[in-house]
């Protein structure tokens, strides 16, 4: 397909791990990104991974990349109420004028 | 926030009226972008600019025009607003080395076309 695909909703209990999944489309994409959008705000870059990496860890965030399946995931350990937001996956498509293409976003809801 | 501001932050207008949204940056970045965000569609690129007077279309450019006469300002114009253009509009800039292409986003403009 042509779209970056994500599930629209995810509910997780506070303290558990959240895993947000994404499938992208272009095997030549060089950078893959995760952005966070809090209510009423713009998008904020959380983390990114270069396509020659399998994993990147940054404090509570772990990004896993499966290039064969074009699958990207974001794991948030010890999920907190402040993690409640919409998370966007994005890919930088080298063969599409080098634009960044965003998924539709996954709304993460934290249960008490 | 990489020094990005958008104005106005909120606007209500009527169908058929012209509307101009402004994006202003303070750090002389070359690349600037206009996106719209709609439920079920995520972020879609409207237009982008790669320098003063250099602009190009994105995936949803119909009904929109842009201008960039100064590095710091990127204007988005709806010549004759329609209800389908009710949306939240985000401006973004690219920072860092070219191969990184990280984008920083402005706070957004909520536009309602009645």
Coordinates of N, CA, C and O in Angstrom, one line a residue, chain A residues 30-31 33 35 37 40-43 45 48 86 88 92 97-100 102-104, chain B residues 9 35 37 40-43 45 48 57-58 90 98-103 105-107:
Chain A
X30 N 15.1 6.0 4.6 CA 16.4 6.1 5.4 C 16.2 6.3 6.8 O 16.9 5.8 7.7
X31 N 15.2 7.2 7.2 CA 15.0 7.5 8.6 C 13.5 7.2 8.9 O 12.6 7.5 8.0
X33 N 10.6 7.8 12.1 CA 10.5 8.7 13.2 C 9.3 8.3 14.0 O 8.3 7.8 13.5
X35 N 6.8 10.6 16.5 CA 6.4 11.9 17.0 C 5.3 11.7 18.0 O 4.5 10.8 17.9
X37 N 2.1 13.9 20.0 CA 1.3 15.1 20.0 C 0.4 15.1 21.2 O -0.5 14.2 21.4
X40 N -4.0 19.8 21.9 CA -3.9 21.2 21.6 C -2.5 21.7 21.3 O -2.2 22.9 21.2
X41 N -1.6 20.8 21.0 CA -0.2 21.1 20.7 C 0.2 20.6 19.3 O -0.5 19.8 18.7
X42 N 1.4 21.0 18.9 CA 1.9 20.5 17.7 C 2.7 19.2 17.9 O 2.7 18.7 19.0
X43 N 3.3 18.6 16.9 CA 4.0 17.4 17.0 C 5.4 17.6 17.5 O 6.0 18.6 17.2
X45 N 9.1 15.6 18.1 CA 9.9 14.4 17.7 C 10.3 13.8 19.0 O 11.0 14.3 19.9
X48 N 14.1 8.7 16.7 CA 14.1 8.3 15.3 C 15.1 7.2 15.2 O 15.9 6.9 16.1
X86 N -1.2 11.4 21.2 CA -1.3 10.7 19.9 C 0.2 10.5 19.5 O 1.0 11.5 19.5
X88 N 2.7 9.5 16.3 CA 2.7 9.3 14.9 C 4.0 8.7 14.5 O 5.1 9.1 14.9
X92 N 10.8 8.7 6.0 CA 11.4 9.6 5.1 C 11.7 8.8 3.8 O 12.5 7.9 3.8
X97 N 10.7 12.4 -3.5 CA 11.2 13.8 -3.3 C 11.6 14.0 -1.9 O 11.6 15.2 -1.4
X98 N 12.0 13.0 -1.2 CA 12.6 13.1 0.1 C 11.7 13.7 1.1 O 12.1 14.3 2.1
X99 N 10.4 13.5 0.9 CA 9.4 14.0 1.9 C 9.2 13.0 3.0 O 9.6 11.9 3.0
X100 N 8.7 13.6 4.1 CA 8.4 12.7 5.3 C 6.9 12.4 5.2 O 6.0 13.4 5.1
X102 N 3.6 10.8 7.1 CA 3.1 10.4 8.4 C 2.0 9.4 8.4 O 1.2 9.4 7.5
X103 N 2.0 8.5 9.4 CA 0.8 7.7 9.7 C -0.3 8.5 10.2 O -0.2 9.7 10.5
X104 N -1.5 7.9 10.5 CA -2.6 8.6 11.0 C -2.6 8.9 12.5 O -3.4 9.6 13.0
Chain B
X9 N -4.0 31.8 15.9 CA -4.1 30.5 16.5 C -5.5 29.9 16.2 O -5.6 28.7 16.2
X35 N 1.1 21.7 6.8 CA 0.3 20.4 6.9 C -1.1 20.8 7.4 O -1.3 21.8 8.0
X37 N -4.2 18.7 9.6 CA -4.5 17.5 10.3 C -6.0 17.4 10.5 O -6.6 18.3 11.0
X40 N -8.8 10.9 11.2 CA -8.9 9.8 10.2 C -7.9 9.9 9.1 O -7.7 9.0 8.3
X41 N -7.2 11.1 9.0 CA -6.3 11.3 7.9 C -4.9 11.6 8.4 O -3.9 11.6 7.6
X42 N -4.7 11.9 9.7 CA -3.4 12.2 10.2 C -2.9 13.5 9.6 O -3.7 14.4 9.4
X43 N -1.7 13.6 9.3 CA -1.1 14.8 8.8 C -0.9 14.7 7.3 O -0.3 13.7 6.8
X45 N 0.6 16.8 3.8 CA 1.4 17.9 3.4 C 0.6 18.7 2.3 O 0.1 18.1 1.3
X48 N 5.2 23.0 0.5 CA 6.5 23.2 1.2 C 7.4 24.2 0.5 O 7.1 24.5 -0.7
X57 N 4.3 21.8 -4.4 CA 3.1 21.2 -3.9 C 3.3 20.0 -3.2 O 4.2 19.2 -3.5
X58 N 2.4 19.8 -2.2 CA 2.3 18.5 -1.5 C 1.2 17.7 -2.0 O 0.7 17.9 -3.1
X90 N -0.8 23.0 10.6 CA 0.5 23.0 11.2 C 1.6 23.5 10.3 O 1.7 23.0 9.1
X98 N 21.1 17.8 6.3 CA 20.2 17.4 5.3 C 19.7 16.0 5.4 O 18.5 15.6 5.3
X99 N 20.7 15.1 5.7 CA 20.3 13.7 5.8 C 19.5 13.3 7.0 O 18.9 12.3 7.1
X100 N 19.4 14.2 8.0 CA 18.6 13.9 9.2 C 17.2 14.4 9.0 O 16.2 13.7 9.2
X101 N 17.0 15.6 8.6 CA 15.7 16.1 8.2 C 14.7 16.1 9.3 O 13.5 16.0 9.1
X102 N 15.1 16.3 10.5 CA 14.1 16.3 11.6 C 13.3 17.6 11.4 O 13.7 18.6 11.0
X103 N 12.0 17.4 11.7 CA 11.0 18.5 11.6 C 10.5 18.9 12.9 O 10.2 18.1 13.8
X105 N 7.6 21.4 14.7 CA 6.3 21.9 14.4 C 5.9 23.1 15.2 O 6.2 23.2 16.4
X106 N 5.1 23.9 14.6 CA 4.5 25.1 15.3 C 3.3 24.6 16.1 O 2.9 23.4 16.1
X107 N 2.7 25.5 16.8 CA 1.6 25.1 17.7 C 0.2 24.9 17.0 O -0.7 24.3 17.6

